[in-house]
Amino acid sequence: MKLFSFWKYRKRQLRIFAVIISIGLTIFSTTSATNSQTVTRDPWLWPFSTTSIWNMPIGSDAKYIPANIQKAGWFGPDREYFYKLKASDPLRPVYSPGSWTKRCAGTNYMNISLPVPNSLIIPDATLTPYSTPNNASAFLMPDGKTLVQLEPLARCQKSGPIYGWRYYPDLSLSGQGIGGAHFGSGLSSIGGSIRRGELTNDLPIRHAIKFVLWGKKYFYYSSSLPGYRWPADRSDNAAATNYGGKNPAFVQGTLLAIPPSVTESSLQLQTPVGKKLFRALQNYGAYVVDDAGWDGHYIAVEKGVPEEFKTKYGYSFEASSGTFYNDIMKLYQAVYIVDNNSPTSIGGGGATRRAPLAPPLP
């Protein structure tokens, strides 16, 4: 009897051991699969190097000073246009816009032709109703590496040319990605853009974003500080007369972020996207890239984002009232200036970062 009992006991032990091994293998397999999904990324959807300004999280040494952004009368998207080009499509010349309001009237060749399908149509600006969107754009050339950036993008005829001032030099999709066709600042068209799916999926936004604000109210200008700071390399042509802000730290290229002491609860955020943007602004921040030209706050998004947003949540991305608008205004009011953002201390620098670094590119 003792031997039989001992054998039953040993079999029970072996079964338990087998279950433990099975669980362990399952966990290992799941962990390995998860890790394999995060060690690389698609450079088209999540571009630029790990150390790019767009991918670097806020650091523990970040120095926050007040931005004092107030509610705006309106909030909306600054739509951006991104295309992966095929060598098989017909080459079309690129011309500079005729003017800000008559873009498809340009005749000055930009020394490049792009292979684009006839279906690519981007309407001209209009005066009735008044609509002069920035239309920053990025074209990935057929080599899969080179980015051509234009602003404001327009194409009025199926077989016609493309219009937009060209940012030069062209950049690599795997490089630092600082410069681009947001010509109010010289910052990237595609870096920091909220891409399709990012506001409607369950994943966090894992990069800095881009703000467009009213220069007359917020941006500083003087002869010694002409309206921009690193990483921007310029301000608007009319910055000397159009910028009216009082804070020398608040210019094109300023990095804004929500300080660690602020929480979703303290802001009483109500909407899923409000909370998602809160986390992005606290962990990565937002760069100032253009002048809104009026009392409106904008976030740069890929074309199609506002439409999928409305389909998912049932209300508009652009608004002047309502729960989502109120959440967004709270976020703008909550951001501070990261005053020590620099080439040697991106995001303020420090020993630790608020989020993991972006995985390496393949």
Coordinates of C-alpha atoms in Angstrom, one line a residue:
M1 CA 0.0 0.0 0.0
K2 CA 2.8 2.4 0.8
L3 CA 4.5 1.7 -2.5
F4 CA 1.2 2.2 -4.4
S5 CA 0.5 5.5 -2.5
F6 CA 4.0 6.7 -3.3
W7 CA 3.6 5.9 -7.0
K8 CA 0.2 7.8 -7.1
Y9 CA 2.0 10.8 -5.4
R10 CA 4.8 10.7 -7.9
K11 CA 2.4 10.6 -10.9
R12 CA 0.6 13.6 -9.4
Q13 CA 3.9 15.4 -9.1
L14 CA 4.8 14.6 -12.7
R15 CA 1.5 15.9 -14.0
I16 CA 1.8 19.1 -12.0
F17 CA 5.4 19.5 -13.3
A18 CA 4.2 18.9 -16.9
V19 CA 1.5 21.6 -16.5
I20 CA 4.0 24.1 -15.2
I21 CA 6.3 23.3 -18.1
S22 CA 3.4 23.8 -20.5
I23 CA 2.5 27.1 -19.0
G24 CA 6.1 28.2 -19.1
L25 CA 6.4 27.4 -22.7
T26 CA 3.2 29.2 -23.5
I27 CA 4.4 32.3 -21.7
F28 CA 7.8 32.1 -23.4
S29 CA 6.1 31.7 -26.8
T30 CA 3.7 34.6 -26.2
T31 CA 6.5 36.8 -24.9
S32 CA 8.7 35.9 -27.8
A33 CA 6.0 36.6 -30.3
T34 CA 5.3 40.0 -28.6
N35 CA 9.0 40.9 -28.6
S36 CA 9.3 39.9 -32.3
Q37 CA 6.5 42.3 -33.1
T38 CA 8.2 45.2 -31.4
V39 CA 11.8 44.9 -32.4
T40 CA 11.2 46.4 -35.8
R41 CA 8.7 48.9 -37.3
D42 CA 7.5 49.9 -40.7
P43 CA 9.4 53.1 -41.6
W44 CA 6.6 54.4 -43.8
L45 CA 4.1 54.3 -40.9
W46 CA 6.6 55.1 -38.1
P47 CA 9.5 56.9 -39.8
F48 CA 12.9 58.1 -38.9
S49 CA 15.7 57.0 -36.6
T50 CA 15.3 56.1 -32.9
T51 CA 17.0 59.4 -31.9
S52 CA 14.9 61.6 -34.2
I53 CA 13.2 64.5 -32.6
W54 CA 9.9 62.9 -33.6
N55 CA 10.6 59.6 -31.8
M56 CA 12.5 60.8 -28.7
P57 CA 10.4 60.7 -25.5
I58 CA 10.6 63.6 -22.9
G59 CA 13.5 63.2 -20.6
S60 CA 13.8 63.3 -16.8
D61 CA 15.8 66.6 -17.0
A62 CA 13.2 68.5 -18.9
K63 CA 12.8 72.1 -17.7
Y64 CA 9.2 73.2 -18.0
I65 CA 8.1 76.9 -18.2
P66 CA 4.6 78.2 -18.7
A67 CA 3.3 78.5 -22.3
N68 CA 0.0 80.1 -21.2
I69 CA -2.0 78.8 -24.2
Q70 CA -5.7 79.8 -23.9
K71 CA -8.8 78.4 -25.4
A72 CA -9.3 79.0 -29.1
G73 CA -12.5 79.7 -30.8
W74 CA -12.1 76.6 -33.0
F75 CA -10.1 73.4 -33.2
G76 CA -9.4 71.2 -36.2
P77 CA -7.0 69.2 -38.3
D78 CA -4.1 70.4 -40.3
R79 CA -4.3 67.8 -43.1
E80 CA -1.2 66.4 -44.6
Y81 CA -0.8 64.2 -47.7
F82 CA 1.5 61.2 -48.0
Y83 CA 2.0 59.0 -51.0
K84 CA 4.2 56.0 -51.8
L85 CA 5.1 56.4 -55.5
K86 CA 5.4 53.7 -58.2
A87 CA 7.9 53.9 -61.0
S88 CA 5.2 52.6 -63.4
D89 CA 3.0 55.8 -63.0
P90 CA 3.5 58.7 -65.5
L91 CA 6.0 61.3 -64.6
R92 CA 4.5 64.8 -63.9
P93 CA 6.5 68.0 -63.4
V94 CA 6.3 69.9 -60.2
Y95 CA 5.8 73.6 -60.3
S96 CA 5.8 76.2 -57.5
P97 CA 2.3 77.5 -56.7
G98 CA 1.1 80.6 -58.6
S99 CA 0.2 82.1 -55.3
W100 CA -1.2 81.1 -51.9
T101 CA -4.8 81.4 -53.2
K102 CA -4.2 80.4 -56.9
R103 CA -1.9 77.4 -56.5
C104 CA -2.6 75.7 -59.8
A105 CA -1.5 78.8 -61.8
G106 CA 2.2 78.3 -61.2
T107 CA 4.8 78.1 -64.0
N108 CA 8.1 77.9 -62.1
Y109 CA 9.6 74.4 -62.5
M110 CA 10.8 72.9 -59.2
N111 CA 13.5 70.8 -60.9
I112 CA 11.8 67.5 -60.3
S113 CA 9.1 65.3 -61.8
L114 CA 7.1 62.7 -59.8
P115 CA 5.5 59.5 -60.9
V116 CA 1.8 59.9 -59.8
P117 CA -1.4 58.3 -60.9
N118 CA -4.0 60.3 -62.7
S119 CA -6.4 59.8 -59.8
L120 CA -4.3 62.0 -57.5
I121 CA -6.3 65.2 -57.3
I122 CA -5.8 67.9 -54.6
P123 CA -8.1 70.9 -55.0
D124 CA -6.8 74.4 -55.2
A125 CA -7.4 77.0 -52.5
T126 CA -10.7 78.8 -52.6
L127 CA -11.9 82.2 -51.7
T128 CA -15.6 81.4 -51.4
P129 CA -15.6 79.7 -48.9
Y130 CA -12.2 80.9 -47.8
S131 CA -10.0 77.9 -47.6
T132 CA -6.2 78.0 -47.9
P133 CA -5.0 74.8 -46.1
N134 CA -1.3 74.2 -45.6
N135 CA -1.4 70.8 -47.4
A136 CA 2.0 69.8 -46.3
S137 CA 3.0 66.6 -48.2
A138 CA 5.6 63.9 -48.5
F139 CA 6.2 61.6 -51.4
L140 CA 8.2 58.4 -50.9
M141 CA 10.1 57.8 -54.1
P142 CA 10.1 54.3 -55.8
D143 CA 13.5 53.6 -54.2
G144 CA 11.6 53.2 -50.9
K145 CA 14.0 55.6 -49.1
T146 CA 13.9 59.1 -50.5
L147 CA 11.3 61.6 -49.3
V148 CA 10.3 64.6 -51.5
Q149 CA 8.3 67.2 -49.5
L150 CA 6.0 69.9 -50.9
E151 CA 3.7 72.6 -49.5
P152 CA 1.1 73.7 -50.3
L153 CA 0.2 70.6 -52.4
A154 CA -2.3 71.0 -55.2
R155 CA -3.1 69.2 -58.4
C156 CA -6.2 70.3 -60.3
Q157 CA -6.2 68.1 -63.4
K158 CA -5.8 64.4 -63.8
S159 CA -3.0 64.6 -66.3
G160 CA -1.7 67.9 -65.2
P161 CA 1.4 68.9 -63.2
I162 CA 1.8 69.0 -59.4
Y163 CA 2.1 72.2 -57.5
G164 CA 4.0 73.0 -54.3
W165 CA 7.2 74.6 -53.1
R166 CA 9.8 71.9 -52.6
Y167 CA 11.8 71.5 -49.5
Y168 CA 15.4 70.8 -50.2
P169 CA 17.4 68.7 -49.7
D170 CA 15.3 65.5 -50.0
L171 CA 15.6 63.4 -46.9
S172 CA 15.9 59.7 -46.1
L173 CA 13.0 57.9 -44.5
S174 CA 15.5 56.3 -42.0
G175 CA 17.4 59.5 -41.1
Q176 CA 16.8 62.1 -38.4
G177 CA 13.9 63.6 -40.3
I178 CA 14.0 67.1 -38.9
G179 CA 13.4 69.3 -42.0
G180 CA 10.5 69.5 -44.2
A181 CA 7.7 71.4 -46.0
H182 CA 6.0 73.0 -43.0
F183 CA 7.5 76.2 -44.3
G184 CA 6.5 78.3 -41.3
S185 CA 9.2 76.5 -39.4
G186 CA 11.1 74.3 -41.9
L187 CA 10.0 71.2 -40.0
S188 CA 8.9 67.8 -41.4
S189 CA 5.8 67.2 -43.4
I190 CA 5.5 63.6 -42.2
G191 CA 7.4 63.4 -38.9
G192 CA 5.1 63.8 -36.0
S193 CA 1.9 63.5 -38.1
I194 CA -0.9 61.5 -36.5
R195 CA -1.4 58.7 -39.0
R196 CA -4.6 56.8 -40.0
G197 CA -5.5 54.3 -37.3
E198 CA -3.6 56.0 -34.4
L199 CA -6.7 57.7 -33.0
T200 CA -9.0 54.7 -33.4
N201 CA -6.8 51.8 -32.3
D202 CA -5.9 50.6 -28.8
L203 CA -2.2 51.4 -29.1
P204 CA -0.6 54.5 -27.7
I205 CA 0.8 57.2 -29.9
R206 CA 4.5 56.6 -29.8
H207 CA 5.9 59.8 -31.2
A208 CA 5.8 63.6 -30.8
I209 CA 3.0 65.4 -32.6
K210 CA 2.7 68.8 -34.3
F211 CA 0.7 71.9 -33.3
V212 CA -0.3 74.8 -35.5
L213 CA -1.1 77.9 -33.4
W214 CA -1.9 81.6 -33.9
G215 CA 1.4 83.5 -34.3
K216 CA -0.2 86.9 -33.6
K217 CA -1.2 85.7 -30.1
Y218 CA 1.7 83.4 -29.1
F219 CA 4.9 83.6 -31.2
Y220 CA 7.7 85.9 -30.2
Y221 CA 9.8 87.9 -32.6
S222 CA 12.7 90.3 -32.3
S223 CA 15.8 91.2 -34.3
S224 CA 17.9 88.9 -32.0
L225 CA 15.4 86.1 -31.9
P226 CA 13.6 86.1 -35.3
G227 CA 10.7 83.9 -34.4
Y228 CA 12.2 80.4 -34.3
R229 CA 14.5 78.1 -32.3
W230 CA 16.0 74.6 -32.8
P231 CA 14.9 72.3 -34.4
A232 CA 13.1 74.9 -36.6
D233 CA 15.4 76.7 -39.1
R234 CA 13.1 79.6 -40.0
S235 CA 9.9 81.5 -39.3
D236 CA 7.2 82.9 -41.6
N237 CA 8.2 85.5 -44.1
A238 CA 6.0 88.1 -42.4
A239 CA 6.9 87.1 -38.9
A240 CA 8.2 90.5 -38.0
T241 CA 4.8 92.0 -38.4
N242 CA 2.5 88.9 -37.8
Y243 CA 4.0 87.5 -34.6
G244 CA 2.9 89.2 -31.4
G245 CA 3.7 86.9 -28.5
K246 CA 5.6 88.1 -25.4
N247 CA 7.4 84.9 -24.4
P248 CA 10.9 84.6 -26.1
A249 CA 10.8 80.8 -25.5
F250 CA 7.6 80.5 -27.6
V251 CA 8.4 80.5 -31.3
Q252 CA 8.4 78.2 -34.3
G253 CA 10.1 74.9 -33.3
T254 CA 9.2 75.2 -29.6
L255 CA 8.6 71.8 -27.9
L256 CA 5.5 71.8 -25.8
A257 CA 4.6 69.0 -23.2
I258 CA 2.4 68.3 -20.3
P259 CA 4.4 68.2 -17.0
P260 CA 4.6 64.9 -15.0
S261 CA 2.5 66.4 -12.1
V262 CA -0.6 66.7 -14.3
T263 CA -2.9 63.7 -14.6
E264 CA -5.9 62.7 -16.7
S265 CA -8.0 62.9 -13.6
S266 CA -6.8 66.4 -12.7
L267 CA -7.8 67.6 -16.1
Q268 CA -11.1 65.6 -15.9
L269 CA -10.8 64.4 -19.5
Q270 CA -13.9 62.7 -20.8
T271 CA -13.1 61.3 -24.3
P272 CA -10.9 58.3 -25.4
V273 CA -8.9 60.5 -27.9
G274 CA -8.6 63.3 -25.3
K275 CA -6.9 60.8 -23.0
K276 CA -4.8 59.3 -25.7
L277 CA -3.5 62.7 -26.8
F278 CA -2.8 63.5 -23.1
R279 CA -0.5 60.6 -22.9
A280 CA 1.3 61.5 -26.1
L281 CA 1.7 65.1 -25.0
Q282 CA 3.1 64.1 -21.6
N283 CA 5.4 61.4 -22.9
Y284 CA 6.6 62.9 -26.2
G285 CA 5.2 66.5 -26.5
A286 CA 4.3 68.5 -29.6
Y287 CA 6.4 70.8 -31.8
V288 CA 5.1 74.1 -33.1
V289 CA 5.4 73.9 -36.9
D290 CA 3.2 76.7 -38.5
D291 CA 1.1 79.8 -37.9
A292 CA -2.7 79.2 -37.9
G293 CA -3.3 82.8 -38.9
W294 CA -6.3 83.2 -36.7
D295 CA -7.9 82.1 -33.4
G296 CA -7.8 78.4 -34.1
H297 CA -5.7 75.5 -32.7
Y298 CA -4.7 72.7 -35.1
I299 CA -3.1 69.3 -34.8
A300 CA -1.3 67.9 -37.9
V301 CA -2.9 64.7 -39.1
E302 CA -2.7 62.5 -42.2
K303 CA -5.6 62.9 -44.7
G304 CA -8.4 60.6 -43.8
V305 CA -7.9 60.7 -40.0
P306 CA -10.8 63.1 -39.3
E307 CA -13.1 60.9 -41.4
E308 CA -12.2 57.6 -39.6
F309 CA -12.4 59.5 -36.3
K310 CA -16.0 60.5 -37.0
T311 CA -16.9 57.0 -38.1
K312 CA -15.4 55.5 -34.9
Y313 CA -16.7 58.0 -32.3
G314 CA -19.8 59.5 -34.0
Y315 CA -18.8 63.2 -33.6
S316 CA -16.6 65.5 -35.6
F317 CA -12.8 66.0 -35.1
E318 CA -13.2 69.7 -35.8
A319 CA -15.4 71.7 -33.4
S320 CA -16.0 74.9 -31.5
S321 CA -17.9 73.3 -28.6
G322 CA -18.8 70.0 -27.1
T323 CA -17.1 67.4 -24.9
F324 CA -14.3 66.6 -27.3
Y325 CA -13.6 70.3 -28.0
N326 CA -13.4 70.9 -24.2
D327 CA -11.0 68.0 -23.7
I328 CA -8.7 69.4 -26.5
M329 CA -8.8 72.9 -25.0
K330 CA -7.8 71.5 -21.6
L331 CA -4.8 69.8 -23.3
Y332 CA -3.6 73.0 -24.9
Q333 CA -4.0 74.9 -21.6
A334 CA -2.0 72.2 -19.8
V335 CA 1.1 72.1 -22.0
Y336 CA 4.3 73.9 -20.9
I337 CA 7.4 74.8 -22.9
V338 CA 10.3 72.3 -22.6
D339 CA 12.8 75.1 -22.5
N340 CA 16.0 73.0 -22.6
N341 CA 15.2 71.0 -25.7
S342 CA 18.3 71.1 -27.8
P343 CA 20.4 69.0 -30.2
T344 CA 22.3 67.6 -27.2
S345 CA 19.3 67.2 -24.9
I346 CA 16.3 66.3 -27.1
G347 CA 13.1 66.3 -25.1
G348 CA 15.1 67.9 -22.2
G349 CA 17.6 65.1 -21.8
G350 CA 18.2 63.1 -18.7
A351 CA 19.1 59.6 -17.5
T352 CA 15.5 58.3 -18.0
R353 CA 12.8 58.8 -20.6
R354 CA 9.0 58.8 -20.1
A355 CA 8.6 56.0 -22.7
P356 CA 10.7 53.3 -24.3
L357 CA 12.8 54.3 -27.3
A358 CA 11.4 53.5 -30.8
P359 CA 12.5 50.0 -32.0
P360 CA 15.2 50.1 -34.7
L361 CA 14.3 50.3 -38.4
P362 CA 14.8 47.1 -40.4

